[in-house]
Coordinates of C-alpha atoms and ligand atoms in Angstrom, one line a residue:
M8 CA -0.3 0.1 0.3
T9 CA 1.3 3.5 -1.0
N10 CA 0.4 6.5 1.1
R11 CA -0.9 9.2 -0.8
V12 CA -2.1 13.0 -0.9
T13 CA -5.4 13.6 -2.4
V14 CA -6.0 16.7 -4.6
A15 CA -9.0 17.1 -2.4
A16 CA -6.8 17.2 0.8
L17 CA -3.9 19.4 -0.7
D18 CA -6.9 21.9 -1.8
A19 CA -8.2 22.0 1.9
W20 CA -4.9 22.6 3.3
L21 CA -4.4 25.4 1.2
R22 CA -7.9 26.9 1.9
A23 CA -7.3 26.6 5.8
F24 CA -3.8 27.6 5.4
A25 CA -5.9 31.4 4.1
G26 CA -8.9 30.7 6.7
L27 CA -6.2 31.1 9.2
V28 CA -3.9 34.0 8.1
A29 CA -7.2 35.7 7.7
E30 CA -7.6 35.5 11.4
H31 CA -4.1 36.2 12.5
E32 CA -4.1 38.7 10.0
D33 CA -4.3 41.8 12.7
E34 CA -1.2 39.7 14.4
L35 CA 1.2 38.9 11.3
S36 CA 1.1 42.7 10.5
R37 CA 1.6 43.9 14.7
L38 CA 5.1 41.7 13.9
D39 CA 5.4 43.3 10.5
A40 CA 5.0 46.3 12.5
A41 CA 7.7 46.4 15.0
I42 CA 10.8 45.2 12.7
G43 CA 8.9 46.4 9.5
D44 CA 6.5 48.2 7.3
A45 CA 3.2 46.9 8.9
D46 CA 1.7 45.5 6.2
H47 CA 2.9 41.4 6.1
G48 CA -0.4 40.1 7.5
A49 CA -2.9 42.2 4.9
N50 CA 0.0 41.4 2.1
M51 CA -0.7 37.5 2.6
N52 CA -4.7 37.9 3.5
R53 CA -5.0 39.8 0.3
G54 CA -3.0 37.5 -2.1
L55 CA -4.5 33.9 0.0
T56 CA -7.7 35.9 -0.3
A57 CA -7.7 36.3 -4.1
A58 CA -5.7 32.6 -4.1
T59 CA -9.1 30.8 -2.8
A60 CA -10.7 32.6 -5.2
A61 CA -7.9 31.4 -7.9
L62 CA -9.1 27.5 -6.7
D63 CA -12.5 27.9 -6.7
A64 CA -11.8 28.9 -10.2
L65 CA -10.4 26.0 -10.9
A66 CA -12.0 23.6 -9.0
A67 CA -15.0 24.5 -11.3
G68 CA -13.2 23.8 -14.4
E69 CA -12.5 20.6 -16.6
P70 CA -11.0 18.2 -15.9
P71 CA -10.1 18.4 -12.2
P72 CA -6.9 19.9 -12.1
A73 CA -4.2 17.9 -11.0
A74 CA -1.2 18.4 -7.5
G75 CA 0.6 20.3 -9.2
A76 CA -2.0 22.8 -11.3
V77 CA -3.5 23.4 -7.7
L78 CA -0.3 24.6 -5.7
S79 CA 1.5 26.8 -8.6
R80 CA -2.0 28.6 -9.1
V81 CA -1.7 29.5 -5.8
G82 CA 2.2 30.7 -6.5
M83 CA 1.0 32.6 -9.5
T84 CA -1.8 34.4 -7.9
L85 CA 0.7 34.9 -4.5
I86 CA 3.3 36.7 -7.0
S87 CA 0.6 38.5 -8.7
T88 CA -1.4 39.7 -6.0
V89 CA 1.3 40.7 -3.3
G90 CA 3.7 43.4 -3.5
G91 CA 6.0 42.6 -0.8
A92 CA 8.8 40.3 -0.5
S93 CA 6.7 37.7 0.6
G94 CA 4.8 38.0 -2.2
P95 CA 7.6 36.7 -5.0
L96 CA 9.0 33.7 -1.9
F97 CA 5.8 32.3 -0.7
G98 CA 4.7 32.5 -4.3
T99 CA 7.9 31.1 -5.6
F100 CA 7.8 28.5 -2.9
F101 CA 4.1 27.0 -3.7
L102 CA 5.6 27.4 -7.6
R103 CA 8.3 24.4 -7.0
M104 CA 6.1 22.7 -5.0
G105 CA 3.9 22.4 -7.6
T106 CA 6.3 22.1 -10.5
T107 CA 7.6 19.1 -8.1
L108 CA 3.8 17.5 -7.9
G109 CA 3.5 17.8 -11.6
D110 CA 0.4 15.8 -13.0
H111 CA 0.1 13.8 -10.0
E112 CA -3.7 12.9 -9.6
T113 CA -2.6 11.6 -5.9
P114 CA 1.1 12.3 -5.1
T115 CA 2.5 9.7 -2.6
V116 CA 3.5 11.3 0.7
E117 CA 7.4 10.7 -0.6
T118 CA 6.3 13.4 -3.7
L119 CA 4.8 15.4 -1.2
A120 CA 8.3 15.9 0.8
A121 CA 10.1 16.4 -2.4
A122 CA 8.1 19.0 -3.2
L123 CA 7.9 20.5 0.1
R124 CA 12.1 20.6 -0.1
A125 CA 11.9 21.5 -4.2
G126 CA 9.7 24.8 -2.6
L127 CA 12.1 25.2 0.3
A128 CA 15.1 25.5 -1.9
G129 CA 13.2 28.0 -4.3
V130 CA 12.4 30.8 -1.6
V131 CA 16.5 30.4 -1.0
Q132 CA 17.4 31.0 -4.3
R133 CA 15.2 33.6 -4.5
G134 CA 15.6 35.3 -1.3
K135 CA 19.3 34.2 -0.2
A136 CA 18.1 33.4 3.4
E137 CA 20.8 31.2 5.4
V138 CA 20.2 29.6 8.4
G139 CA 19.5 32.4 11.3
D140 CA 19.0 34.8 9.4
K141 CA 15.7 35.7 11.2
T142 CA 13.4 34.9 7.9
M143 CA 10.7 32.7 7.1
Y144 CA 13.4 30.2 6.0
D145 CA 14.3 29.9 9.6
A146 CA 10.8 27.8 10.5
L147 CA 10.5 26.2 7.0
A148 CA 14.0 25.0 6.7
P149 CA 13.4 23.3 10.3
A150 CA 9.8 22.4 9.2
V151 CA 10.3 20.5 6.0
E152 CA 13.6 18.2 7.9
A153 CA 10.9 17.1 10.7
F154 CA 8.6 16.1 7.9
E155 CA 11.3 14.1 6.1
A156 CA 13.1 12.8 9.3
A157 CA 9.3 11.4 10.2
L158 CA 8.3 9.8 7.0
A159 CA 11.8 8.2 7.2
A160 CA 11.1 7.3 10.6
G161 CA 8.0 5.7 9.4
E162 CA 5.3 7.9 10.8
P163 CA 2.2 8.3 9.2
L164 CA 1.5 11.7 7.1
A165 CA -0.5 13.1 9.9
G166 CA 2.4 12.2 12.3
A167 CA 4.7 13.9 9.9
L168 CA 2.7 16.7 9.2
A169 CA 2.5 17.3 13.4
A170 CA 6.4 16.8 13.6
A171 CA 6.6 19.6 10.6
S172 CA 3.9 21.9 12.4
K173 CA 6.2 21.5 15.9
A174 CA 9.4 22.2 14.2
A175 CA 7.9 25.4 12.4
D176 CA 6.4 26.8 15.7
D177 CA 9.7 26.0 17.4
G178 CA 11.9 27.5 14.3
C179 CA 9.8 31.0 14.6
T180 CA 9.9 31.4 18.2
A181 CA 14.1 30.5 18.0
T182 CA 14.1 33.8 15.6
I183 CA 13.2 36.2 18.4
P184 CA 16.1 37.3 19.8
L185 CA 18.3 36.5 16.4
V186 CA 19.3 40.0 14.6
A187 CA 18.1 40.2 11.2
R188 CA 20.2 40.1 8.2
K189 CA 17.7 39.7 4.9
G190 CA 14.9 41.7 4.0
R191 CA 13.0 45.2 5.5
A192 CA 13.9 43.6 8.6
S193 CA 18.0 43.9 8.7
Y194 CA 17.9 48.0 8.6
L195 CA 16.9 47.9 11.8
G196 CA 20.1 45.5 12.6
E197 CA 20.7 44.9 16.7
R198 CA 17.0 47.2 17.2
S199 CA 15.4 43.8 15.0
V200 CA 16.5 41.6 18.5
G201 CA 13.5 40.2 20.8
H202 CA 10.7 40.6 17.8
Q203 CA 9.6 37.5 16.0
D204 CA 9.9 37.4 11.9
P205 CA 6.4 37.8 10.5
G206 CA 7.8 35.6 8.0
A207 CA 8.5 32.8 9.8
T208 CA 5.3 32.9 11.6
T209 CA 3.3 33.0 8.3
V210 CA 5.0 29.5 7.8
G211 CA 4.1 28.1 11.6
L212 CA 0.3 29.1 10.5
F213 CA 0.7 26.8 6.8
F214 CA 2.1 24.0 8.8
R215 CA -0.6 23.9 11.4
A216 CA -3.4 24.3 9.2
A217 CA -2.6 20.9 7.8
L218 CA -3.3 19.6 11.2
D219 CA -6.4 22.1 10.8
A220 CA -7.7 20.4 8.0
G221 CA -7.0 16.9 9.5
I222 CA -4.8 16.3 6.2
D223 CA -3.9 12.7 6.2
A224 CA -2.5 10.0 3.6
A225 CA -5.7 7.9 1.8
A226 CA -4.5 4.7 0.5
A227 CA -5.5 5.9 -3.1
G228 CA -6.8 3.3 -5.8
R229 CA -5.6 5.8 -8.5
E230 CA -2.6 5.2 -11.2
A231 CA -1.0 8.1 -10.9
G232 CA 2.0 8.5 -9.0
Ligands
LIG29 P1 7.9 43.4 2.9 O1 9.2 42.9 3.4 O2 8.7 43.8 1.2 O3 7.5 45.0 3.2 P2 6.1 41.4 4.2 O4 6.4 42.0 5.0 O5 5.2 40.5 3.6 O6 6.8 42.0 3.1 O7 7.2 40.2 4.5 C1 8.2 39.8 5.2 C2 8.8 38.6 5.7 O8 9.7 37.9 4.2 C3 10.0 38.7 6.3 O9 9.1 39.0 8.1 C4 10.6 37.6 5.6 O10 10.1 36.1 6.8 C5 10.3 37.4 4.5 N1 11.5 37.6 4.1 C6 11.9 39.0 3.5 N2 13.3 39.1 2.9 C7 13.9 37.7 2.6 C8 14.6 37.4 2.6 N3 15.8 37.6 1.6 N4 14.2 35.5 2.4 C9 13.9 35.2 3.2 N5 12.8 35.6 3.4 C10 12.5 37.0 3.7
LIG30 MG1 6.4 44.4 5.2

Protein backbone atom coordinates (compact mmCIF):
# COMPACT_ATOMS: atom_id res chain seq x y z
CA MET A 1 0.00 0.00 0.00
CA THR A 2 1.35 3.37 -0.97
CA ASN A 3 0.32 6.38 1.05
CA ARG A 4 -0.94 9.13 -1.17
CA VAL A 5 -2.37 12.59 -0.79
CA THR A 6 -5.47 13.56 -2.70
CA VAL A 7 -5.90 16.84 -4.54
CA ALA A 8 -8.91 17.46 -2.29
CA ALA A 9 -6.65 17.18 0.77
CA LEU A 10 -4.13 19.65 -0.70
CA ASP A 11 -6.96 22.01 -1.59
CA ALA A 12 -8.32 21.77 1.97
CA TRP A 13 -4.85 22.45 3.39
CA LEU A 14 -4.43 25.60 1.28
CA ARG A 15 -7.89 26.86 2.20
CA ALA A 16 -7.23 26.21 5.89
CA PHE A 17 -3.98 28.18 5.51
CA ALA A 18 -5.88 31.09 3.96
CA GLY A 19 -8.38 30.91 6.83
CA LEU A 20 -5.68 30.97 9.51
CA VAL A 21 -3.90 33.90 7.86
CA ALA A 22 -7.18 35.83 7.70
CA GLU A 23 -7.75 35.08 11.38
CA HIS A 24 -4.20 36.17 12.29
CA GLU A 25 -3.89 39.08 9.87
CA ASP A 26 -3.65 41.72 12.61
CA GLU A 27 -1.13 39.71 14.61
CA LEU A 28 1.07 39.22 11.52
CA SER A 29 0.95 42.91 10.72
CA ARG A 30 1.73 43.78 14.36
CA LEU A 31 4.83 41.58 14.20
CA ASP A 32 5.82 43.34 10.96
CA ALA A 33 5.16 46.74 12.57
CA ALA A 34 7.87 45.97 15.12
CA ILE A 35 10.61 45.16 12.60
CA GLY A 36 9.22 46.13 9.19
CA ASP A 37 6.42 48.18 7.65
CA ALA A 38 3.33 46.61 9.22
CA ASP A 39 1.95 45.09 6.02
CA HIS A 40 2.75 41.38 6.27
CA GLY A 41 -0.70 40.32 7.48
CA ALA A 42 -2.45 42.43 4.86
CA ASN A 43 -0.06 41.20 2.15
CA MET A 44 -0.60 37.53 2.91
CA ASN A 45 -4.33 37.89 3.47
CA ARG A 46 -4.79 39.73 0.19
CA GLY A 47 -2.76 37.13 -1.68
CA LEU A 48 -4.43 34.12 -0.11
CA THR A 49 -7.93 35.56 -0.53
CA ALA A 50 -7.16 35.88 -4.24
CA ALA A 51 -5.64 32.39 -4.21
CA THR A 52 -8.79 30.93 -2.68
CA ALA A 53 -10.86 32.52 -5.45
CA ALA A 54 -8.42 31.09 -8.00
CA LEU A 55 -8.84 27.65 -6.43
CA ASP A 56 -12.63 27.99 -6.73
CA ALA A 57 -12.29 28.81 -10.42
CA LEU A 58 -9.89 25.92 -10.95
CA ALA A 59 -12.18 23.46 -9.17
CA ALA A 60 -15.15 24.56 -11.28
CA GLY A 61 -13.34 23.64 -14.51
CA GLU A 62 -13.04 20.33 -16.33
CA PRO A 63 -11.09 18.12 -16.05
CA PRO A 64 -10.43 18.34 -12.29
CA PRO A 65 -7.00 19.88 -11.66
CA ALA A 66 -3.94 17.78 -10.87
CA ALA A 67 -2.02 18.43 -7.66
CA GLY A 68 0.65 20.49 -9.40
CA ALA A 69 -1.88 22.83 -10.99
CA VAL A 70 -3.47 23.56 -7.62
CA LEU A 71 -0.18 24.51 -5.96
CA SER A 72 1.10 26.40 -9.00
CA ARG A 73 -2.08 28.44 -9.22
CA VAL A 74 -1.72 29.53 -5.61
CA GLY A 75 1.95 30.43 -6.24
CA MET A 76 1.20 32.47 -9.35
CA THR A 77 -1.63 34.28 -7.59
CA LEU A 78 0.61 35.22 -4.65
CA ILE A 79 3.30 36.53 -6.99
CA SER A 80 0.82 38.61 -8.96
CA THR A 81 -1.19 40.02 -6.04
CA VAL A 82 1.36 40.61 -3.27
CA GLY A 83 3.76 43.49 -3.71
CA GLY A 84 5.94 42.86 -0.65
CA ALA A 85 8.89 40.51 -0.34
CA SER A 86 6.57 37.78 0.91
CA GLY A 87 4.62 37.55 -2.39
CA PRO A 88 7.52 36.37 -4.57
CA LEU A 89 8.95 34.27 -1.72
CA PHE A 90 5.79 32.37 -0.74
CA GLY A 91 4.75 32.42 -4.40
CA THR A 92 7.98 30.72 -5.43
CA PHE A 93 7.55 28.21 -2.60
CA PHE A 94 4.14 27.12 -3.91
CA LEU A 95 5.18 27.30 -7.59
CA ARG A 96 8.13 24.97 -6.94
CA MET A 97 5.89 22.63 -4.99
CA GLY A 98 3.53 22.65 -7.96
CA THR A 99 6.30 21.82 -10.42
CA THR A 100 7.36 18.84 -8.32
CA LEU A 101 3.80 17.57 -7.83
CA GLY A 102 3.19 17.94 -11.56
CA ASP A 103 0.43 15.92 -13.15
CA HIS A 104 0.01 13.55 -10.24
CA GLU A 105 -3.60 13.20 -9.23
CA THR A 106 -2.71 11.58 -5.94
CA PRO A 107 0.98 12.16 -5.17
CA THR A 108 2.73 9.88 -2.73
CA VAL A 109 3.80 11.31 0.62
CA GLU A 110 7.39 11.01 -0.63
CA THR A 111 6.51 13.22 -3.60
CA LEU A 112 4.93 15.69 -1.19
CA ALA A 113 8.17 15.69 0.82
CA ALA A 114 10.15 16.32 -2.37
CA ALA A 115 7.76 19.16 -3.24
CA LEU A 116 8.27 20.81 0.15
CA ARG A 117 12.05 20.43 -0.26
CA ALA A 118 11.88 21.99 -3.74
CA GLY A 119 9.74 24.83 -2.37
CA LEU A 120 12.36 25.54 0.28
CA ALA A 121 15.11 25.52 -2.37
CA GLY A 122 13.08 28.03 -4.38
CA VAL A 123 12.82 30.35 -1.39
CA VAL A 124 16.59 30.16 -0.89
CA GLN A 125 17.29 30.74 -4.56
CA ARG A 126 15.06 33.77 -4.59
CA GLY A 127 15.88 35.34 -1.22
CA LYS A 128 19.35 33.96 -0.44
CA ALA A 129 18.43 33.52 3.22
CA GLU A 130 20.65 31.38 5.40
CA VAL A 131 20.12 29.78 8.78
CA GLY A 132 19.69 32.41 11.48
CA ASP A 133 19.01 35.37 9.17
CA LYS A 134 15.64 35.79 10.97
CA THR A 135 13.38 35.05 8.02
CA MET A 136 10.69 32.59 6.96
CA TYR A 137 13.58 30.22 6.18
CA ASP A 138 14.17 29.70 9.92
CA ALA A 139 10.73 28.12 10.28
CA LEU A 140 10.50 26.46 6.87
CA ALA A 141 13.86 24.68 6.79
CA PRO A 142 13.41 22.87 10.14
CA ALA A 143 9.81 22.03 9.21
CA VAL A 144 10.86 20.39 5.93
CA GLU A 145 13.64 18.53 7.73
CA ALA A 146 11.30 17.31 10.45
CA PHE A 147 8.78 16.19 7.83
CA GLU A 148 11.39 14.16 5.96
CA ALA A 149 12.82 12.69 9.17
CA ALA A 150 9.39 11.65 10.43
CA LEU A 151 8.53 9.94 7.15
CA ALA A 152 11.92 8.19 7.15
CA ALA A 153 11.16 6.98 10.69
CA GLY A 154 7.93 5.42 9.45
CA GLU A 155 5.50 8.04 10.72
CA PRO A 156 2.20 8.29 8.86
CA LEU A 157 1.52 11.55 7.00
CA ALA A 158 -0.47 13.08 9.86
CA GLY A 159 2.40 12.39 12.28
CA ALA A 160 4.96 13.82 9.88
CA LEU A 161 2.87 16.98 9.47
CA ALA A 162 2.56 17.29 13.25
CA ALA A 163 6.36 17.03 13.52
CA ALA A 164 6.75 19.66 10.79
CA SER A 165 4.27 21.95 12.53
CA LYS A 166 6.12 21.69 15.83
CA ALA A 167 9.47 22.33 14.14
CA ALA A 168 8.03 25.38 12.34
CA ASP A 169 6.62 26.78 15.60
CA ASP A 170 9.93 26.19 17.38
CA GLY A 171 11.70 27.85 14.44
CA CYS A 172 9.41 30.90 14.79
CA THR A 173 10.15 31.29 18.46
CA ALA A 174 13.85 30.86 17.76
CA THR A 175 13.78 33.95 15.50
CA ILE A 176 13.01 36.22 18.50
CA PRO A 177 16.59 36.69 19.77
CA LEU A 178 18.10 36.88 16.26
CA VAL A 179 19.45 39.95 14.48
CA ALA A 180 17.74 40.25 11.08
CA ARG A 181 20.14 39.94 8.15
CA LYS A 182 17.67 39.84 5.24
CA GLY A 183 14.71 41.90 4.12
CA ARG A 184 13.36 45.10 5.58
CA ALA A 185 14.01 44.02 9.18
CA SER A 186 17.75 43.95 8.46
CA TYR A 187 17.70 47.79 8.23
CA LEU A 188 17.11 47.76 12.00
CA GLY A 189 20.21 45.71 12.78
CA GLU A 190 20.43 45.05 16.53
CA ARG A 191 17.06 46.71 17.08
CA SER A 192 15.39 43.73 15.40
CA VAL A 193 16.34 41.59 18.42
CA GLY A 194 13.44 40.61 20.67
CA HIS A 195 10.80 40.34 17.95
CA GLN A 196 9.45 37.27 16.19
CA ASP A 197 9.79 37.27 12.42
CA PRO A 198 6.41 37.73 10.69
CA GLY A 199 7.22 35.55 7.66
CA ALA A 200 8.36 32.70 9.92
CA THR A 201 5.09 33.07 11.80
CA THR A 202 3.16 32.63 8.55
CA VAL A 203 5.12 29.43 7.85
CA GLY A 204 3.98 28.20 11.26
CA LEU A 205 0.38 28.87 10.23
CA PHE A 206 0.92 26.96 6.98
CA PHE A 207 1.85 23.75 8.79
CA ARG A 208 -0.75 24.26 11.50
CA ALA A 209 -3.32 24.49 8.70
CA ALA A 210 -2.45 20.95 7.62
CA LEU A 211 -3.33 19.72 11.10
CA ASP A 212 -6.51 21.81 11.25
CA ALA A 213 -7.58 20.46 7.86
CA GLY A 214 -7.01 16.92 9.12
CA ILE A 215 -4.66 16.04 6.27
CA ASP A 216 -3.79 12.38 6.27
CA ALA A 217 -2.77 9.94 3.62
CA ALA A 218 -5.41 8.06 1.71
CA ALA A 219 -4.61 4.64 0.33
CA ALA A 220 -5.85 5.83 -3.03
CA GLY A 221 -6.39 3.25 -5.71
CA ARG A 222 -5.58 5.60 -8.58
CA GLU A 223 -2.84 4.89 -11.09
CA ALA A 224 -1.04 8.20 -10.94
CA GLY A 225 2.00 8.46 -8.77
P1 LIG B 1 8.02 43.44 2.97
O1 LIG B 1 9.24 43.12 3.79
O2 LIG B 1 8.34 43.73 1.55
O3 LIG B 1 7.13 44.45 3.62
P2 LIG B 1 6.34 41.36 4.03
O4 LIG B 1 6.19 42.25 5.21
O5 LIG B 1 5.07 40.84 3.45
O6 LIG B 1 7.18 42.05 2.89
O7 LIG B 1 7.21 40.08 4.41
C1 LIG B 1 8.29 40.16 5.29
C2 LIG B 1 8.82 38.75 5.54
O8 LIG B 1 9.45 38.27 4.37
C3 LIG B 1 9.87 38.70 6.61
O9 LIG B 1 9.29 38.53 7.88
C4 LIG B 1 10.73 37.50 6.21
O10 LIG B 1 10.27 36.30 6.83
C5 LIG B 1 10.50 37.39 4.74
N1 LIG B 1 11.70 37.77 4.00
C6 LIG B 1 12.11 39.01 3.66
N2 LIG B 1 13.24 38.95 2.93
C7 LIG B 1 13.58 37.62 2.83
C8 LIG B 1 14.63 36.90 2.19
N3 LIG B 1 15.60 37.52 1.50
N4 LIG B 1 14.63 35.54 2.29
C9 LIG B 1 13.64 34.90 2.97
N5 LIG B 1 12.62 35.53 3.57
C10 LIG B 1 12.58 36.88 3.52
MG1 LIG C 1 6.30 44.26 5.47
